[in-house]
Structures are given as structure tokens and as C-alpha cells.
Amino acid sequence: MAPHHLSGRPSRTTAAALTAAALFAGAAFGLAPAAEAAPARAANTASASSSSSLKFYDIPGSGGITLKGNVFTPAGAEAGDRYPLIVFPTSWGMPQIEYLAQAQKLADAGYTVVSYTSRGFWLSGGNIEVAGPPDVADVSSVIDWALAHTPSDPARIGMGGVSYGAGISLLAAGHDKRIKAVVAMSGWADLIQSIYSGRTQHLQAAAMLGAAGEITGRPSAELNQILKEFLGSDLSKEQDMIDWGRKRSPATYLDQINKNGAALMLGNAWGDSLFPPNQYADFFTKLTGPKRLELRPGDHATAEATGLLGLPNDVWSDAHRWFDHYLKGADNGIDKEQPVQLKSRTDGSYEGYPSWQAVGAATEKLALNGTQKIWANIDSGADGGIIFLSSILDQFAKLPPMASIPLLPRSFAAVWQSPAYGEDRRVRGTAKLHTTLTSTKESGTLVAYLYDVGPLGLGKLVSNAPFTFHGQTPGRPFPVDLELFSTSYDVPAGHHLALVVDTVDPLYIEHNPLGAQLTFSSPASDPSSLTVPLREK
């Protein structure tokens, strides 16, 4: 396209009720671990509406600890029967009842399902290791136990989970070749790129995870130290933190995951406050086995939440289809569908693509002309919102964070705006910013925001991302390349795009020394631009 220039779910009812209690009574945000009921070892709970059975067990984990778990067994199971096995590790701060609704459904469909409270949380033993090696070893221990004590088929083993359970499942796929299929919902592939993208601490996300861990479990000494150094911006410990994160990132074990060949389904939300979609998409692209990527509106785990209550849910429906095909051999067509499935934030429609690269295959390059100077340390009013709340409002009410673009103070916000569009612009994928920056200080932070601006100047946030630099020479220009968080958003005809850059956002830790000034320029030899990915017509 021609460049444009910018100016400046025992019974279903019981299971759903239990899970609802866990989700909405504050399992992750206020109940102490002792508050979780401690069922007797192998206590049997009969189902009123289904003959599949639920039992609670103490399951041996790695290193001699005990994991609190439960097992759903298909109706009529007898000695010698073998059913495909699915293992669900719980999410961060959640007890073992998290997956009861979905485990019941899967057992009714002929699966043995084992769920367990991840180590360090609630009544499971050990400390919170943040998907470290002990957590990965726990998965293999649980599989060993399940094969010895339940009617499970060693040749048909699947893993799944939401959030923390997703990350652990992906890591396990790289360490235990018995795993044949994984459904990882609202998880991560790269932990550093999730909470330290753009070399910037995601303050609200890290603080929430730390607080939830303290309330519902026992953080390890290592976790406490990492959090202290992370939130304290200790640059001398930055490489230690990165190494810690890499050890816990499925992307680090990509070669082994590909070699083991499990079929991987990844699901995430456009507005995930903890694990933005970019890093999942990058990981998906590098997978060589059977794979599927689904991205939907919402925030962390909100797309899957109703399914945890046993209600109809697109993510869980596809998860069942994925397991049915790759563990039971069902010819349900999921393997023949486009592997990338995106749901628009704007109209809720689904679009299929043959690859992530095909998303946003058309681009529009917007030139960022001129020179703009802004003072640091002051919030201009352009913000990424509040974790969970903002993206949930966008998911259900189409109300993303907003800002009045004409009223943003130009002393603290650099603003470039395009002309009004004569037709819709269907933004799909990852917008990329390239600019030249000069700072009066050797360190600093900037946050870029892309807005859909209506005729009255009110901007709705399309995407954002932070960027932090250290060790730059004051007064010397240097290039900045920044990927904004991937999205799917339609800009209506008559609206225009605005790129806003400021230095303060409550979502992130800023590194701007007092009195710093940032200058954005566009040298003729290296013009500044914003590349906007668009759906091909």
C-alpha cells in the first residue's frame, strides 16, 4: 500500500458449584491454604447424574513431596481396561477442584482424568518453584502414579491446563516423551518476554503473582529473591533473572518439544495482562509437529473461565476436540482446519489462517515525520489500563482504555496522527515501531500506544508496549525497534490512527531519571515509521 504520513465444569451441578466457589470466593486472592477442604485419601464421591466416578488421592510428587489430587474414571471401568489419560496441573493459586467440571465431561467421554494442586500451593507439599525443574518432574511422577493406579493407557497421554497449568504442560512436553497431546490455555512460552518485555518490568502483573503466591502457597526462597531483585530494578542481577526465566520457558526446550512430537494447541487472549500473545505466536511458528493457535478477546484466563464452570465455552470445546483427535483418533476435522484461529475484538467473528505469518500479511507503513521532544516522569494520561479490568471491559463491553488525543499534553506525550480513513482498517497481528531516540540520560523508559481515534478525538486503545534502555550515551541518537502487543481490531471508516509515546504507565516500572528529556526524530537516512499489519482484502 502507498505510505501515509502522520503529522506529528461428581455431578455436573456439584462440580460447577465447587469450581465456582474456587473461582469467585477468592481462591487466588484471599483464602488461606488451610481453608481448602482436605478430603480423606481415596475418598469416593459418587455422581448423581453420571456413573463416572471421582476420588481424591494423595499422589507422590518428585523429591518425596505429596500432591493433593483427584481422579475421574469413566463409567463401567473394570480391571484391565485402559483409557486415554489426561493430566491437569492447577493454575497459580488454585486448588485441585479447579478442573472438576471439565474433568467430568472428559471422563463421561471415555478419559481417565487426573488433576492435582501444583506444588507449593494449598495442601500440596513443597514450595512454589514457578514451573521449575521440580514442577516438571512432578508431571512425570503423576503420570507414573496414574499408570500404576488408574485405568490409563500409557500410549495415549495428554496434558492440559490454564495459566500455570499450561506452562507446566508445555514444559513437560519437552521432558516426557510419553505425552502425546497438550492443550495450553493462557500460558506462556517465554517467561521473560511475558513479564519483562521491552526490558521493562510489568509491575502490576508481577506484583499480583507475588501477592497471590503469598496468600495461597509457600513461595520458595529463590522466588522471593527473584521478585525482590525484579521489582527492585537491580540491574546487577538482570542476567540471573533472565537465566532463571529461561529455565522456566518452553521456548528454551523447543528442539526437544519438536523431537518428542506432541500435538500442541495453544490458546490465549489478546489482552492477556500476564502473558501477551506475541511470545505465544512466536513459539507457535517454530513448532514442527501438529499445532493450533487460538487467540480471542479478553484478559488472562477469561476466555476459558466459563468452561471451568461447566458452561458452554469455545476454548474448551476445541480442547476436547483436540484430545479426541490426537488421543482417541476421532475423525472430527480439527486437524484439517486452519491452524490459526483468531476472534476479533471488534465484532467477535472468527478468522482462520494457514500460519501466523499470514496474519497481517498486508501492511501499511505510516511515516513518523518531524522531531518531537517530551519530558519524562509525568503520566500524560495515555495508559494501558489496569490488569484484568481493562481487557475484561474490552472483552464484554468493547470498552478498551481511552484517551482524548487532542487533550494529551504535548510536553509529556509525543503524538503522530494519520488522516481519517475512507474505509475500515482491519488491524491484524503485530504493529512495529521504528524510531530514532535521543535521551538526556543514559537510562529511560518509553511506552508506545496505538489508538483508534474517532471524529471527536476520543482514542480507543488498539495496542501498547513498553521499551526500556540502559547504558546509552546522553545526547547521542540511537535506533529503537519495538513490537506492540499483537491484536485483532477494526478501525471504522471515518476514524484515524494515532501513535502516542510517553514515559509513565502504572502497568510498568519506569527507569527515567528525574528531569530526563526524550527526543524522537526521523533522519532522512533512517526514517521513523510505524508498520501496521492489516488483513488482506
CSV table of N, CA and C in Angstrom, one decimal, residues 372-524:
chain,number,residue,atom,x,y,z
A,372,GLN,N,10.0,15.4,17.8
A,372,GLN,CA,9.2,15.7,19.0
A,372,GLN,C,10.0,15.5,20.2
A,373,LYS,N,9.9,16.4,21.2
A,373,LYS,CA,10.6,16.3,22.4
A,373,LYS,C,9.6,16.2,23.6
A,374,ILE,N,9.8,15.3,24.5
A,374,ILE,CA,8.9,15.2,25.7
A,374,ILE,C,9.7,15.1,27.0
A,375,TRP,N,9.2,15.6,28.0
A,375,TRP,CA,9.8,15.4,29.4
A,375,TRP,C,9.3,14.1,30.0
A,376,ALA,N,10.2,13.5,30.7
A,376,ALA,CA,9.9,12.2,31.3
A,376,ALA,C,9.2,12.4,32.7
A,377,ASN,N,8.9,11.3,33.4
A,377,ASN,CA,8.5,11.3,34.8
A,377,ASN,C,7.0,11.7,35.0
A,378,ILE,N,6.3,12.2,34.0
A,378,ILE,CA,4.9,12.6,34.1
A,378,ILE,C,4.0,11.8,33.2
A,379,ASP,N,2.9,11.3,33.8
A,379,ASP,CA,2.0,10.5,33.1
A,379,ASP,C,1.1,11.4,32.3
A,380,SER,N,1.1,11.2,31.0
A,380,SER,CA,0.4,12.1,30.1
A,380,SER,C,-1.1,11.9,30.1
A,381,GLY,N,-1.5,10.8,30.6
A,381,GLY,CA,-2.9,10.4,30.5
A,381,GLY,C,-3.2,9.3,29.5
A,382,ALA,N,-2.2,9.0,28.7
A,382,ALA,CA,-2.3,7.8,27.8
A,382,ALA,C,-1.7,6.6,28.6
A,383,ASP,N,-2.6,5.6,28.9
A,383,ASP,CA,-2.2,4.5,29.7
A,383,ASP,C,-2.7,3.2,29.1
A,384,GLY,N,-2.1,2.1,29.5
A,384,GLY,CA,-2.5,0.7,29.0
A,384,GLY,C,-3.7,0.2,29.8
A,385,GLY,N,-4.1,0.9,30.9
A,385,GLY,CA,-5.2,0.4,31.7
A,385,GLY,C,-4.8,-0.3,33.0
A,386,ILE,N,-5.7,-1.1,33.5
A,386,ILE,CA,-5.4,-1.8,34.7
A,386,ILE,C,-5.5,-3.3,34.4
A,387,ILE,N,-4.6,-4.1,35.0
A,387,ILE,CA,-4.6,-5.6,34.6
A,387,ILE,C,-6.0,-6.2,35.0
A,388,PHE,N,-6.4,-7.1,34.1
A,388,PHE,CA,-7.7,-7.8,34.2
A,388,PHE,C,-8.9,-6.9,33.9
A,389,LEU,N,-9.0,-5.8,34.6
A,389,LEU,CA,-10.2,-5.0,34.5
A,389,LEU,C,-10.4,-4.4,33.1
A,390,SER,N,-9.3,-3.8,32.6
A,390,SER,CA,-9.4,-3.1,31.3
A,390,SER,C,-9.7,-4.0,30.1
A,391,SER,N,-9.0,-5.2,30.1
A,391,SER,CA,-9.3,-6.1,29.0
A,391,SER,C,-10.6,-6.9,29.1
A,392,ILE,N,-11.1,-7.0,30.3
A,392,ILE,CA,-12.4,-7.7,30.5
A,392,ILE,C,-13.5,-6.7,30.1
A,393,LEU,N,-13.3,-5.4,30.3
A,393,LEU,CA,-14.2,-4.4,29.8
A,393,LEU,C,-14.2,-4.4,28.3
A,394,ASP,N,-13.0,-4.6,27.7
A,394,ASP,CA,-13.0,-4.6,26.2
A,394,ASP,C,-13.6,-5.9,25.7
A,395,GLN,N,-13.4,-7.0,26.4
A,395,GLN,CA,-14.0,-8.3,26.0
A,395,GLN,C,-15.5,-8.3,26.0
A,396,PHE,N,-16.1,-7.8,27.1
A,396,PHE,CA,-17.6,-7.8,27.2
A,396,PHE,C,-18.3,-6.6,26.8
A,397,ALA,N,-17.7,-5.4,26.9
A,397,ALA,CA,-18.4,-4.2,26.6
A,397,ALA,C,-17.8,-3.4,25.5
A,398,LYS,N,-16.7,-3.9,24.9
A,398,LYS,CA,-16.0,-3.2,23.8
A,398,LYS,C,-15.5,-1.8,24.3
A,399,LEU,N,-15.1,-1.8,25.5
A,399,LEU,CA,-14.6,-0.5,26.1
A,399,LEU,C,-13.1,-0.7,26.6
A,400,PRO,N,-12.2,-0.5,25.6
A,400,PRO,CA,-10.8,-0.5,26.0
A,400,PRO,C,-10.4,0.8,26.7
A,401,PRO,N,-9.2,0.9,27.2
A,401,PRO,CA,-8.8,2.2,27.8
A,401,PRO,C,-8.9,3.3,26.7
A,402,MET,N,-9.2,4.5,27.2
A,402,MET,CA,-9.4,5.6,26.2
A,402,MET,C,-8.7,6.8,26.7
A,403,ALA,N,-8.4,7.6,25.7
A,403,ALA,CA,-7.8,8.9,26.0
A,403,ALA,C,-8.2,9.9,25.0
A,404,SER,N,-8.4,11.2,25.4
A,404,SER,CA,-8.7,12.3,24.5
A,404,SER,C,-7.4,12.7,23.8
A,405,ILE,N,-7.2,12.4,22.6
A,405,ILE,CA,-5.9,12.6,21.9
A,405,ILE,C,-5.6,14.1,21.9
A,406,PRO,N,-6.6,15.0,21.5
A,406,PRO,CA,-6.3,16.4,21.4
A,406,PRO,C,-5.9,17.0,22.8
A,407,LEU,N,-6.3,16.4,23.9
A,407,LEU,CA,-6.0,17.0,25.2
A,407,LEU,C,-4.8,16.4,25.8
A,408,LEU,N,-4.1,15.5,25.2
A,408,LEU,CA,-2.9,15.0,25.8
A,408,LEU,C,-1.8,16.1,25.7
A,409,PRO,N,-1.2,16.3,26.9
A,409,PRO,CA,-0.2,17.4,26.9
A,409,PRO,C,1.1,17.1,26.1
A,410,ARG,N,1.3,17.9,25.1
A,410,ARG,CA,2.4,17.6,24.2
A,410,ARG,C,3.8,17.7,24.8
A,411,SER,N,3.9,18.3,26.0
A,411,SER,CA,5.2,18.3,26.7
A,411,SER,C,5.5,17.0,27.3
A,412,PHE,N,4.5,16.1,27.5
A,412,PHE,CA,4.8,14.8,28.1
A,412,PHE,C,4.4,13.6,27.2
A,413,ALA,N,3.8,13.9,26.0
A,413,ALA,CA,3.4,12.9,25.1
A,413,ALA,C,3.7,13.3,23.7
A,414,ALA,N,4.4,12.5,22.9
A,414,ALA,CA,4.7,12.7,21.5
A,414,ALA,C,3.5,12.0,20.8
A,415,VAL,N,2.9,12.8,19.8
A,415,VAL,CA,1.7,12.3,19.1
A,415,VAL,C,1.9,12.4,17.6
A,416,TRP,N,1.6,11.4,16.9
A,416,TRP,CA,1.6,11.4,15.5
A,416,TRP,C,0.2,10.9,15.1
A,417,GLN,N,-0.5,11.5,14.1
A,417,GLN,CA,-1.8,11.1,13.7
A,417,GLN,C,-1.9,11.0,12.2
A,418,SER,N,-2.7,10.0,11.8
A,418,SER,CA,-2.9,9.8,10.3
A,418,SER,C,-4.1,10.6,9.9
A,419,PRO,N,-4.3,10.7,8.6
A,419,PRO,CA,-5.6,11.3,8.1
A,419,PRO,C,-6.7,10.3,8.4
A,420,ALA,N,-7.9,10.8,8.3
A,420,ALA,CA,-9.1,9.9,8.5
A,420,ALA,C,-9.1,8.9,7.3
A,421,TYR,N,-9.5,7.7,7.7
A,421,TYR,CA,-9.6,6.6,6.6
A,421,TYR,C,-11.0,6.6,6.0
A,422,GLY,N,-11.0,6.4,4.7
A,422,GLY,CA,-12.2,6.3,3.9
A,422,GLY,C,-12.9,5.0,4.0
A,423,GLU,N,-12.2,4.0,4.5
A,423,GLU,CA,-12.7,2.6,4.6
A,423,GLU,C,-12.1,2.0,5.9
A,424,ASP,N,-12.7,0.9,6.3
A,424,ASP,CA,-12.2,0.2,7.5
A,424,ASP,C,-10.8,-0.2,7.4
A,425,ARG,N,-10.0,-0.2,8.5
A,425,ARG,CA,-8.7,-0.7,8.5
A,425,ARG,C,-8.8,-1.9,9.5
A,426,ARG,N,-8.6,-3.1,9.0
A,426,ARG,CA,-8.7,-4.3,9.8
A,426,ARG,C,-7.3,-4.7,10.3
A,427,VAL,N,-6.9,-4.2,11.5
A,427,VAL,CA,-5.6,-4.4,12.1
A,427,VAL,C,-5.5,-5.8,12.6
A,428,ARG,N,-4.5,-6.6,12.1
A,428,ARG,CA,-4.4,-8.0,12.5
A,428,ARG,C,-2.9,-8.3,12.7
A,429,GLY,N,-2.5,-8.7,13.9
A,429,GLY,CA,-1.1,-9.1,14.2
A,429,GLY,C,-0.4,-8.1,15.0
A,430,THR,N,0.9,-7.8,14.6
A,430,THR,CA,1.8,-7.1,15.4
A,430,THR,C,2.3,-5.8,14.8
A,431,ALA,N,1.9,-4.7,15.3
A,431,ALA,CA,2.4,-3.4,14.8
A,431,ALA,C,3.9,-3.2,15.3
A,432,LYS,N,4.7,-2.6,14.4
A,432,LYS,CA,6.1,-2.4,14.8
A,432,LYS,C,6.5,-1.0,14.7
A,433,LEU,N,7.1,-0.5,15.7
A,433,LEU,CA,7.6,0.9,15.7
A,433,LEU,C,9.1,0.9,15.5
A,434,HIS,N,9.5,1.8,14.6
A,434,HIS,CA,11.0,2.1,14.5
A,434,HIS,C,11.1,3.6,14.5
A,435,THR,N,12.0,4.0,15.4
A,435,THR,CA,12.3,5.4,15.5
A,435,THR,C,13.7,5.7,16.0
A,436,THR,N,14.1,6.9,15.9
A,436,THR,CA,15.5,7.3,16.5
A,436,THR,C,15.2,8.1,17.7
A,437,LEU,N,15.9,7.7,18.8
A,437,LEU,CA,15.7,8.4,20.1
A,437,LEU,C,17.0,9.0,20.6
A,438,THR,N,16.9,10.2,21.2
A,438,THR,CA,18.0,10.8,21.9
A,438,THR,C,17.5,11.1,23.3
A,439,SER,N,18.3,10.7,24.3
A,439,SER,CA,17.9,11.0,25.7
A,439,SER,C,19.0,11.8,26.3
A,440,THR,N,18.5,12.6,27.3
A,440,THR,CA,19.5,13.4,28.1
A,440,THR,C,20.1,12.6,29.2
A,441,LYS,N,19.6,11.4,29.4
A,441,LYS,CA,20.1,10.5,30.4
A,441,LYS,C,20.5,9.1,29.8
A,442,GLU,N,21.3,8.4,30.5
A,442,GLU,CA,21.8,7.1,30.0
A,442,GLU,C,20.8,6.0,30.1
A,443,SER,N,19.7,6.1,30.9
A,443,SER,CA,18.6,5.1,31.1
A,443,SER,C,17.3,5.8,30.8
A,444,GLY,N,16.3,5.0,30.5
A,444,GLY,CA,15.0,5.6,30.3
A,444,GLY,C,13.9,4.6,29.9
A,445,THR,N,12.7,4.9,30.0
A,445,THR,CA,11.6,4.1,29.6
A,445,THR,C,10.6,4.9,28.7
A,446,LEU,N,10.1,4.3,27.7
A,446,LEU,CA,9.0,4.9,26.9
A,446,LEU,C,7.9,3.8,26.8
A,447,VAL,N,6.7,4.3,26.6
A,447,VAL,CA,5.6,3.4,26.3
A,447,VAL,C,4.9,3.9,25.1
A,448,ALA,N,4.7,3.0,24.1
A,448,ALA,CA,4.0,3.4,22.9
A,448,ALA,C,2.6,2.9,22.9
A,449,TYR,N,1.7,3.7,22.4
A,449,TYR,CA,0.3,3.3,22.4
A,449,TYR,C,-0.3,3.6,21.0
A,450,LEU,N,-1.1,2.7,20.5
A,450,LEU,CA,-1.7,2.9,19.2
A,450,LEU,C,-3.2,3.0,19.5
A,451,TYR,N,-3.8,4.1,19.0
A,451,TYR,CA,-5.2,4.4,19.3
A,451,TYR,C,-6.0,4.5,18.0
A,452,ASP,N,-7.3,4.1,18.1
A,452,ASP,CA,-8.3,4.3,17.1
A,452,ASP,C,-9.0,5.5,17.5
A,453,VAL,N,-8.9,6.6,16.7
A,453,VAL,CA,-9.4,7.9,17.1
A,453,VAL,C,-10.7,8.2,16.3
A,454,GLY,N,-11.8,8.6,17.0
A,454,GLY,CA,-13.0,9.0,16.4
A,454,GLY,C,-13.0,10.4,16.0
A,455,PRO,N,-14.1,10.9,15.3
A,455,PRO,CA,-14.2,12.2,14.9
A,455,PRO,C,-14.0,13.3,16.0
A,456,LEU,N,-14.4,13.0,17.2
A,456,LEU,CA,-14.3,13.9,18.3
A,456,LEU,C,-13.0,13.8,19.0
A,457,GLY,N,-12.1,13.0,18.5
A,457,GLY,CA,-10.7,13.0,19.1
A,457,GLY,C,-10.6,12.0,20.2
A,458,LEU,N,-11.7,11.2,20.6
A,458,LEU,CA,-11.5,10.2,21.6
A,458,LEU,C,-10.9,8.9,21.1
A,459,GLY,N,-9.8,8.5,21.7
A,459,GLY,CA,-9.0,7.4,21.2
A,459,GLY,C,-9.3,6.2,22.0
A,460,LYS,N,-9.5,5.1,21.3
A,460,LYS,CA,-9.7,3.7,22.0
A,460,LYS,C,-8.4,3.0,21.7
A,461,LEU,N,-7.9,2.4,22.8
A,461,LEU,CA,-6.6,1.7,22.7
A,461,LEU,C,-6.6,0.5,21.9
A,462,VAL,N,-5.8,0.4,20.9
A,462,VAL,CA,-5.7,-0.8,20.0
A,462,VAL,C,-4.6,-1.7,20.5
A,463,SER,N,-3.5,-1.1,20.9
A,463,SER,CA,-2.3,-1.9,21.4
A,463,SER,C,-1.4,-0.9,22.1
A,464,ASN,N,-0.4,-1.5,22.9
A,464,ASN,CA,0.6,-0.8,23.5
A,464,ASN,C,1.8,-1.7,23.8
A,465,ALA,N,2.9,-1.1,24.2
A,465,ALA,CA,4.1,-1.9,24.6
A,465,ALA,C,5.1,-1.0,25.2
A,466,PRO,N,5.9,-1.4,26.2
A,466,PRO,CA,6.9,-0.6,26.8
A,466,PRO,C,8.3,-0.9,26.3
A,467,PHE,N,9.2,0.0,26.4
A,467,PHE,CA,10.6,-0.1,26.0
A,467,PHE,C,11.5,0.6,27.0
A,468,THR,N,12.5,-0.1,27.5
A,468,THR,CA,13.5,0.5,28.4
A,468,THR,C,14.9,0.3,27.8
A,469,PHE,N,15.7,1.4,28.0
A,469,PHE,CA,17.1,1.3,27.6
A,469,PHE,C,18.0,1.7,28.8
A,470,HIS,N,19.2,1.1,28.8
A,470,HIS,CA,20.2,1.4,29.8
A,470,HIS,C,21.6,1.6,29.0
A,471,GLY,N,22.5,2.3,29.6
A,471,GLY,CA,23.8,2.4,29.1
A,471,GLY,C,24.0,3.2,27.8
A,472,GLN,N,23.0,4.1,27.5
A,472,GLN,CA,23.1,4.9,26.3
A,472,GLN,C,23.9,6.2,26.6
A,473,THR,N,24.6,6.7,25.6
A,473,THR,CA,25.3,8.0,25.8
A,473,THR,C,24.4,9.2,25.8
A,474,PRO,N,24.2,10.0,26.8
A,474,PRO,CA,23.3,11.1,26.7
A,474,PRO,C,23.7,12.0,25.5
A,475,GLY,N,22.6,12.4,24.8
A,475,GLY,CA,22.8,13.3,23.7
A,475,GLY,C,23.1,12.6,22.4
A,476,ARG,N,23.4,11.3,22.4
A,476,ARG,CA,23.7,10.6,21.2
A,476,ARG,C,22.5,9.8,20.7
A,477,PRO,N,22.0,10.0,19.5
A,477,PRO,CA,20.8,9.3,18.9
A,477,PRO,C,21.1,7.8,18.8
A,478,PHE,N,20.1,7.0,19.0
A,478,PHE,CA,20.2,5.5,18.8
A,478,PHE,C,18.8,5.0,18.3
A,479,PRO,N,18.9,3.9,17.5
A,479,PRO,CA,17.6,3.4,17.0
A,479,PRO,C,16.8,2.6,18.0
A,480,VAL,N,15.5,2.7,17.9
A,480,VAL,CA,14.6,1.9,18.8
A,480,VAL,C,13.6,1.1,17.9
A,481,ASP,N,13.6,-0.2,18.1
A,481,ASP,CA,12.7,-1.1,17.4
A,481,ASP,C,11.8,-1.8,18.4
A,482,LEU,N,10.5,-1.6,18.3
A,482,LEU,CA,9.6,-2.1,19.4
A,482,LEU,C,8.4,-2.7,18.7
A,483,GLU,N,8.1,-4.0,19.1
A,483,GLU,CA,6.9,-4.6,18.7
A,483,GLU,C,5.7,-4.4,19.7
A,484,LEU,N,4.6,-3.8,19.2
A,484,LEU,CA,3.5,-3.6,20.1
A,484,LEU,C,2.8,-5.0,20.3
A,485,PHE,N,2.0,-5.1,21.3
A,485,PHE,CA,1.3,-6.4,21.6
A,485,PHE,C,0.3,-6.7,20.5
A,486,SER,N,0.4,-8.0,20.0
A,486,SER,CA,-0.5,-8.4,18.8
A,486,SER,C,-1.9,-8.2,19.2
A,487,THR,N,-2.7,-8.0,18.1
A,487,THR,CA,-4.2,-7.8,18.3
A,487,THR,C,-4.9,-8.0,17.1
A,488,SER,N,-6.3,-7.9,17.2
A,488,SER,CA,-7.2,-8.0,16.1
A,488,SER,C,-8.3,-7.0,16.3
A,489,TYR,N,-8.2,-5.9,15.6
A,489,TYR,CA,-9.1,-4.7,15.8
A,489,TYR,C,-9.4,-4.0,14.5
A,490,ASP,N,-10.7,-3.7,14.3
A,490,ASP,CA,-11.1,-3.0,13.2
A,490,ASP,C,-11.3,-1.5,13.5
A,491,VAL,N,-10.6,-0.7,12.7
A,491,VAL,CA,-10.7,0.8,12.8
A,491,VAL,C,-11.8,1.2,11.8
A,492,PRO,N,-12.9,1.8,12.2
A,492,PRO,CA,-14.0,2.1,11.3
A,492,PRO,C,-13.7,3.2,10.3
A,493,ALA,N,-14.3,3.2,9.2
A,493,ALA,CA,-14.2,4.3,8.3
A,493,ALA,C,-14.6,5.6,9.0
A,494,GLY,N,-13.8,6.7,8.6
A,494,GLY,CA,-14.0,8.0,9.3
A,494,GLY,C,-13.2,8.2,10.5
A,495,HIS,N,-12.6,7.1,11.0
A,495,HIS,CA,-11.6,7.2,12.1
A,495,HIS,C,-10.2,7.3,11.6
A,496,HIS,N,-9.3,7.6,12.5
A,496,HIS,CA,-7.9,7.5,12.1
A,496,HIS,C,-7.1,6.9,13.2
A,497,LEU,N,-5.8,6.6,12.9
A,497,LEU,CA,-4.9,6.1,13.9
A,497,LEU,C,-4.0,7.2,14.5
A,498,ALA,N,-3.7,7.0,15.8
A,498,ALA,CA,-2.8,7.9,16.4
A,498,ALA,C,-1.7,7.0,17.2
A,499,LEU,N,-0.5,7.4,17.0
A,499,LEU,CA,0.6,6.8,17.8
A,499,LEU,C,0.9,7.8,18.9
A,500,VAL,N,0.9,7.4,20.1
A,500,VAL,CA,1.3,8.2,21.3
A,500,VAL,C,2.4,7.6,22.0
A,501,VAL,N,3.4,8.3,22.4
A,501,VAL,CA,4.5,7.8,23.2
A,501,VAL,C,4.7,8.7,24.4
A,502,ASP,N,4.7,8.1,25.6
A,502,ASP,CA,5.0,8.9,26.8
A,502,ASP,C,6.0,8.0,27.6
A,503,THR,N,6.2,8.4,28.9
A,503,THR,CA,7.2,7.8,29.7
A,503,THR,C,6.7,7.1,31.0
A,504,VAL,N,5.5,7.2,31.3
A,504,VAL,CA,4.9,6.7,32.6
A,504,VAL,C,3.6,5.9,32.3
A,505,ASP,N,3.6,4.7,32.9
A,505,ASP,CA,2.3,3.9,32.8
A,505,ASP,C,2.3,3.1,34.1
A,506,PRO,N,1.1,3.1,34.8
A,506,PRO,CA,1.0,2.3,36.0
A,506,PRO,C,1.2,0.8,35.8
A,507,LEU,N,1.1,0.3,34.6
A,507,LEU,CA,1.4,-1.1,34.3
A,507,LEU,C,2.8,-1.5,34.5
A,508,TYR,N,3.7,-0.5,34.3
A,508,TYR,CA,5.1,-0.9,34.2
A,508,TYR,C,6.0,0.0,35.1
A,509,ILE,N,7.2,-0.6,35.4
A,509,ILE,CA,8.2,0.2,36.2
A,509,ILE,C,9.0,1.1,35.2
A,510,GLU,N,9.1,2.3,35.5
A,510,GLU,CA,9.8,3.2,34.6
A,510,GLU,C,11.2,3.4,35.1
A,511,HIS,N,12.1,3.8,34.2
A,511,HIS,CA,13.5,3.9,34.5
A,511,HIS,C,14.0,5.3,34.0
A,512,ASN,N,13.2,6.3,34.1
A,512,ASN,CA,13.6,7.6,33.7
A,512,ASN,C,14.1,8.4,34.9
A,513,PRO,N,15.4,8.8,34.8
A,513,PRO,CA,15.9,9.7,35.9
A,513,PRO,C,15.1,11.0,35.9
A,514,LEU,N,15.1,11.6,37.1
A,514,LEU,CA,14.4,12.9,37.2
A,514,LEU,C,14.9,13.9,36.2
A,515,GLY,N,14.0,14.5,35.6
A,515,GLY,CA,14.4,15.6,34.6
A,515,GLY,C,14.8,15.2,33.3
A,516,ALA,N,14.7,13.9,33.0
A,516,ALA,CA,15.1,13.4,31.6
A,516,ALA,C,14.2,13.9,30.5
A,517,GLN,N,14.8,14.1,29.4
A,517,GLN,CA,14.0,14.5,28.2
A,517,GLN,C,14.3,13.6,27.1
A,518,LEU,N,13.3,13.2,26.3
A,518,LEU,CA,13.4,12.3,25.2
A,518,LEU,C,13.1,13.0,23.9
A,519,THR,N,13.9,12.8,22.9
A,519,THR,CA,13.7,13.5,21.6
A,519,THR,C,13.5,12.4,20.6
A,520,PHE,N,12.4,12.4,19.8
A,520,PHE,CA,12.2,11.5,18.7
A,520,PHE,C,12.4,12.2,17.4
A,521,SER,N,13.2,11.6,16.6
A,521,SER,CA,13.5,12.2,15.3
A,521,SER,C,13.4,11.2,14.1
A,522,SER,N,13.5,11.7,12.9
A,522,SER,CA,13.3,10.8,11.8
A,522,SER,C,14.4,11.2,10.7
A,523,PRO,N,15.6,10.8,10.9
A,523,PRO,CA,16.7,11.1,10.0
A,523,PRO,C,16.3,10.6,8.6
A,524,ALA,N,16.7,11.4,7.6
A,524,ALA,CA,16.5,11.0,6.2
A,524,ALA,C,17.1,9.7,5.8
